[in-house]
mmCIF file of C-alpha atoms in Angstrom:
data_model
loop_
_atom_site.group_PDB
_atom_site.id
_atom_site.type_symbol
_atom_site.label_atom_id
_atom_site.label_comp_id
_atom_site.label_asym_id
_atom_site.label_seq_id
_atom_site.Cartn_x
_atom_site.Cartn_y
_atom_site.Cartn_z
ATOM 1 C CA MET A 594 -0.060 -0.029 -0.010
ATOM 2 C CA SER A 595 2.880 2.330 0.748
ATOM 3 C CA SER A 596 4.341 1.962 -2.799
ATOM 4 C CA VAL A 597 0.943 2.795 -4.340
ATOM 5 C CA ARG A 598 0.901 6.106 -2.207
ATOM 6 C CA SER A 599 4.457 6.805 -3.223
ATOM 7 C CA ILE A 600 3.714 6.417 -6.925
ATOM 8 C CA THR A 601 0.630 8.480 -6.602
ATOM 9 C CA LEU A 602 2.588 11.222 -4.927
ATOM 10 C CA ILE A 603 5.237 11.114 -7.637
ATOM 11 C CA ILE A 604 2.661 11.388 -10.378
ATOM 12 C CA LYS A 605 0.901 14.288 -8.660
ATOM 13 C CA THR A 606 4.184 16.119 -8.115
ATOM 14 C CA LEU A 607 5.226 15.679 -11.822
ATOM 15 C CA ALA A 608 1.816 16.929 -12.938
ATOM 16 C CA ILE A 609 2.134 20.051 -10.820
ATOM 17 C CA VAL A 610 5.728 20.697 -11.945
ATOM 18 C CA ILE A 611 4.815 20.312 -15.677
ATOM 19 C CA GLY A 612 1.665 22.487 -15.188
ATOM 20 C CA LEU A 613 3.686 25.288 -13.550
ATOM 21 C CA GLY A 614 6.439 25.137 -16.178
ATOM 22 C CA SER A 615 4.003 25.013 -19.058
ATOM 23 C CA THR A 616 2.508 28.055 -20.680
ATOM 24 C CA HIS A 617 -0.884 28.183 -22.292
ATOM 25 C CA VAL A 618 0.579 26.886 -25.632
ATOM 26 C CA MET A 619 -1.376 23.934 -26.836
ATOM 27 C CA ALA A 620 0.379 23.141 -30.079
ATOM 28 C CA THR A 621 3.799 21.751 -30.415
ATOM 29 C CA ASN A 622 6.713 24.021 -31.115
ATOM 30 C CA PHE A 623 8.112 21.823 -33.964
ATOM 31 C CA ASN A 624 6.837 20.227 -37.161
ATOM 32 C CA TYR A 625 6.432 16.428 -36.870
ATOM 33 C CA SER A 626 5.712 15.763 -40.589
ATOM 34 C CA ASN A 627 8.968 15.517 -42.467
ATOM 35 C CA LEU A 628 11.406 13.526 -44.460
ATOM 36 C CA GLU A 629 15.027 13.185 -43.470
ATOM 37 C CA VAL A 630 17.981 11.888 -45.445
ATOM 38 C CA GLY A 631 21.412 11.497 -43.884
ATOM 39 C CA PHE A 632 24.921 10.094 -43.956
ATOM 40 C CA THR A 633 26.800 8.413 -41.102
ATOM 41 C CA ASN A 634 30.503 7.976 -40.685
ATOM 42 C CA ASN A 635 32.645 5.372 -38.962
ATOM 43 C CA PRO A 636 31.135 3.208 -40.225
ATOM 44 C CA SER A 637 29.921 5.151 -43.243
ATOM 45 C CA GLY A 638 26.307 4.639 -44.355
ATOM 46 C CA LEU A 639 22.981 6.056 -45.455
ATOM 47 C CA ALA A 640 19.927 6.629 -43.456
ATOM 48 C CA GLY A 641 16.437 7.940 -44.051
ATOM 49 C CA THR A 642 13.518 8.780 -41.641
ATOM 50 C CA GLY A 643 9.895 9.873 -42.380
ATOM 51 C CA ARG A 644 7.466 11.251 -39.903
ATOM 52 C CA PHE A 645 3.842 11.979 -40.500
ATOM 53 C CA ALA A 646 1.647 13.726 -37.857
ATOM 54 C CA PHE A 647 -1.751 12.134 -38.147
ATOM 55 C CA MET A 648 -3.406 14.062 -35.329
ATOM 56 C CA ASP A 649 -2.550 16.650 -32.657
ATOM 57 C CA GLY A 650 0.079 15.110 -30.496
ATOM 58 C CA ALA A 651 0.639 11.871 -32.432
ATOM 59 C CA HIS A 652 2.786 10.766 -35.469
ATOM 60 C CA PHE A 653 3.898 7.766 -37.427
ATOM 61 C CA ILE A 654 7.612 7.110 -37.865
ATOM 62 C CA VAL A 655 9.470 4.963 -40.446
ATOM 63 C CA ASN A 656 13.291 4.677 -40.435
ATOM 64 C CA ALA A 657 15.869 2.712 -42.387
ATOM 65 C CA SER A 658 19.697 2.732 -42.437
ATOM 66 C CA SER A 659 22.571 0.679 -43.797
ATOM 67 C CA GLN A 660 26.293 0.517 -44.047
ATOM 68 C CA PHE A 661 25.953 -1.323 -47.362
ATOM 69 C CA GLU A 662 27.818 -4.375 -45.892
ATOM 70 C CA GLY A 663 24.863 -6.787 -45.910
ATOM 71 C CA ASP A 664 23.318 -5.002 -42.993
ATOM 72 C CA TRP A 665 20.269 -2.810 -42.258
ATOM 73 C CA ILE A 666 18.155 -1.388 -39.502
ATOM 74 C CA VAL A 667 14.525 -0.795 -40.515
ATOM 75 C CA SER A 668 11.915 0.378 -38.025
ATOM 76 C CA GLY A 669 8.406 1.655 -37.858
ATOM 77 C CA GLY A 670 5.857 2.657 -35.351
ATOM 78 C CA ALA A 671 3.897 5.505 -33.753
ATOM 79 C CA GLY A 672 4.879 8.181 -31.400
ATOM 80 C CA PHE A 673 3.609 11.241 -29.437
ATOM 81 C CA GLN A 674 4.679 14.871 -29.139
ATOM 82 C CA ALA A 675 3.676 17.555 -26.639
ATOM 83 C CA PRO A 676 4.909 20.999 -25.670
ATOM 84 C CA ILE A 677 6.583 21.415 -22.249
ATOM 85 C CA ASN A 678 6.610 25.211 -22.648
ATOM 86 C CA GLY A 679 6.833 27.729 -25.487
ATOM 87 C CA PHE A 680 10.297 26.594 -26.476
ATOM 88 C CA VAL A 681 10.621 22.924 -25.645
ATOM 89 C CA ASP A 682 8.761 19.785 -26.758
ATOM 90 C CA ILE A 683 8.898 16.286 -25.446
ATOM 91 C CA HIS A 684 8.351 13.477 -27.904
ATOM 92 C CA GLY A 685 8.608 9.588 -27.915
ATOM 93 C CA ASP A 686 7.808 6.530 -29.952
ATOM 94 C CA ALA A 687 7.402 2.778 -29.854
ATOM 95 C CA ARG A 688 8.684 0.862 -32.914
ATOM 96 C CA ILE A 689 9.182 -2.638 -34.304
ATOM 97 C CA TYR A 690 12.650 -3.227 -35.626
ATOM 98 C CA SER A 691 14.239 -5.554 -38.213
ATOM 99 C CA VAL A 692 18.000 -5.496 -37.625
ATOM 100 C CA LYS A 693 20.649 -7.296 -39.626
ATOM 101 C CA PHE A 694 24.290 -6.811 -38.475
ATOM 102 C CA PRO A 695 27.105 -7.185 -40.978
ATOM 103 C CA GLU A 696 28.586 -10.277 -39.128
ATOM 104 C CA ASP A 697 25.119 -11.974 -38.720
ATOM 105 C CA ASP A 698 24.844 -15.114 -40.909
ATOM 106 C CA LYS A 699 21.965 -16.713 -38.969
ATOM 107 C CA HIS A 700 19.117 -14.326 -39.836
ATOM 108 C CA ASP A 701 18.541 -13.919 -43.546
ATOM 109 C CA PHE A 702 15.699 -11.394 -43.066
ATOM 110 C CA GLY A 703 17.085 -9.650 -39.912
ATOM 111 C CA GLU A 704 16.263 -10.102 -36.337
ATOM 112 C CA LEU A 705 13.061 -8.747 -34.985
ATOM 113 C CA ALA A 706 13.146 -6.382 -31.969
ATOM 114 C CA TYR A 707 10.991 -3.731 -30.345
ATOM 115 C CA GLY A 708 12.064 -0.439 -28.944
ATOM 116 C CA VAL A 709 10.959 2.760 -27.201
ATOM 117 C CA ASN A 710 12.583 6.170 -27.381
ATOM 118 C CA VAL A 711 11.909 9.473 -25.549
ATOM 119 C CA GLY A 712 13.429 12.818 -26.328
ATOM 120 C CA VAL A 713 13.376 16.592 -26.073
ATOM 121 C CA ARG A 714 13.572 19.230 -28.749
ATOM 122 C CA ALA A 715 14.317 22.905 -27.759
ATOM 123 C CA TRP A 716 14.826 26.126 -29.441
ATOM 124 C CA VAL A 717 18.035 27.526 -28.098
ATOM 125 C CA MET A 718 18.251 30.466 -30.464
ATOM 126 C CA PRO A 719 16.021 31.545 -33.444
ATOM 127 C CA GLN A 720 16.501 28.948 -36.131
ATOM 128 C CA ILE A 721 18.690 26.739 -33.896
ATOM 129 C CA GLU A 722 17.333 23.613 -32.281
ATOM 130 C CA ALA A 723 18.959 21.242 -29.773
ATOM 131 C CA THR A 724 17.806 17.732 -29.401
ATOM 132 C CA ALA A 725 18.444 14.726 -27.116
ATOM 133 C CA ILE A 726 17.002 11.178 -27.265
ATOM 134 C CA VAL A 727 17.283 8.140 -25.111
ATOM 135 C CA GLY A 728 15.797 4.745 -25.594
ATOM 136 C CA GLN A 729 16.163 1.014 -25.707
ATOM 137 C CA VAL A 730 15.900 -1.685 -28.341
ATOM 138 C CA ALA A 731 15.192 -5.255 -27.054
ATOM 139 C CA PHE A 732 15.822 -8.269 -29.115
ATOM 140 C CA ASP A 733 14.856 -10.712 -26.412
ATOM 141 C CA SER A 734 15.016 -10.716 -22.595
ATOM 142 C CA ASP A 735 18.740 -11.314 -22.604
ATOM 143 C CA ASP A 736 19.706 -8.779 -25.323
ATOM 144 C CA THR A 737 18.801 -5.099 -24.738
ATOM 145 C CA ARG A 738 20.708 -2.230 -26.339
ATOM 146 C CA SER A 739 20.717 1.399 -25.329
ATOM 147 C CA VAL A 740 20.178 4.351 -27.711
ATOM 148 C CA VAL A 741 21.482 7.842 -26.899
ATOM 149 C CA GLU A 742 21.526 10.667 -29.430
ATOM 150 C CA LEU A 743 22.626 14.290 -28.905
ATOM 151 C CA GLY A 744 22.546 16.924 -31.631
ATOM 152 C CA GLY A 745 21.609 20.190 -33.136
ATOM 153 C CA ARG A 746 19.666 21.516 -36.213
ATOM 154 C CA PHE A 747 19.891 24.738 -38.136
ATOM 155 C CA HIS A 748 16.551 25.744 -39.749
ATOM 156 C CA SER A 749 17.422 27.764 -42.824
ATOM 157 C CA THR A 750 13.704 28.072 -43.850
ATOM 158 C CA ASP A 751 10.417 26.646 -42.674
ATOM 159 C CA ALA A 752 10.776 23.786 -45.094
ATOM 160 C CA LEU A 753 14.453 22.946 -44.914
ATOM 161 C CA SER A 754 16.914 22.297 -42.110
ATOM 162 C CA ILE A 755 20.247 20.627 -41.672
ATOM 163 C CA GLY A 756 21.400 18.742 -38.540
ATOM 164 C CA ILE A 757 24.175 16.777 -36.959
ATOM 165 C CA LEU A 758 23.689 14.099 -34.242
ATOM 166 C CA TYR A 759 26.134 12.178 -32.136
ATOM 167 C CA ARG A 760 24.845 8.630 -31.670
ATOM 168 C CA ALA A 761 26.180 6.314 -28.989
ATOM 169 C CA ASN A 762 24.074 3.325 -29.275
ATOM 170 C CA GLY A 763 24.331 -0.476 -29.256
ATOM 171 C CA LEU A 764 23.013 -0.978 -32.711
ATOM 172 C CA TYR A 765 25.983 0.541 -34.528
ATOM 173 C CA LYS A 766 29.195 1.940 -33.110
ATOM 174 C CA GLU A 767 29.468 5.494 -31.854
ATOM 175 C CA GLN A 768 29.029 7.743 -34.890
ATOM 176 C CA PHE A 769 28.139 11.163 -36.197
ATOM 177 C CA TYR A 770 24.986 11.452 -38.378
ATOM 178 C CA SER A 771 24.620 14.519 -40.547
ATOM 179 C CA ASN A 772 21.300 14.962 -42.397
ATOM 180 C CA VAL A 773 18.901 17.278 -44.330
ATOM 181 C CA ARG A 774 15.291 17.439 -43.233
ATOM 182 C CA PHE A 775 12.481 18.538 -45.546
ATOM 183 C CA GLU A 776 9.318 19.698 -43.687
ATOM 184 C CA PHE A 777 5.831 19.286 -45.147
#
């Protein structure tokens, strides 16, 4: 019974803190309908991500990447987005993954996994965005990989932006990912 009260108290405290920090803004501060194409280094590769906001606060996401060494990471799922205040959004998603590592000879069509991610996007200056994402991808109960991404983005226009991310995750080695995003 004590743990239920503790959890209830934590939830109420978080709701009050978020409520006090939030402004009256109801819409998100960023566009969640876009197409992104990018390049990774060390190992070098190509990646693409598509997002489509299908209602206020929710979007679909599809992602694919490869080093072109008989490998791939393909994922798809749904996510949420919400403003914290007038400059910061919180977002997250749940996805199903198909992952084929270069050295994997056992899985012809990749290994199935599921993952969840949560992140923040913040305007640090006009046209400059900072972003952070953390998450996990689970292949089975014994194999879980962490995902951490930190980066920034320059919005040259309302429809075009360029970004760079540092990825430290268990799917590929640590790498930098530079990309171009087209908003629609």
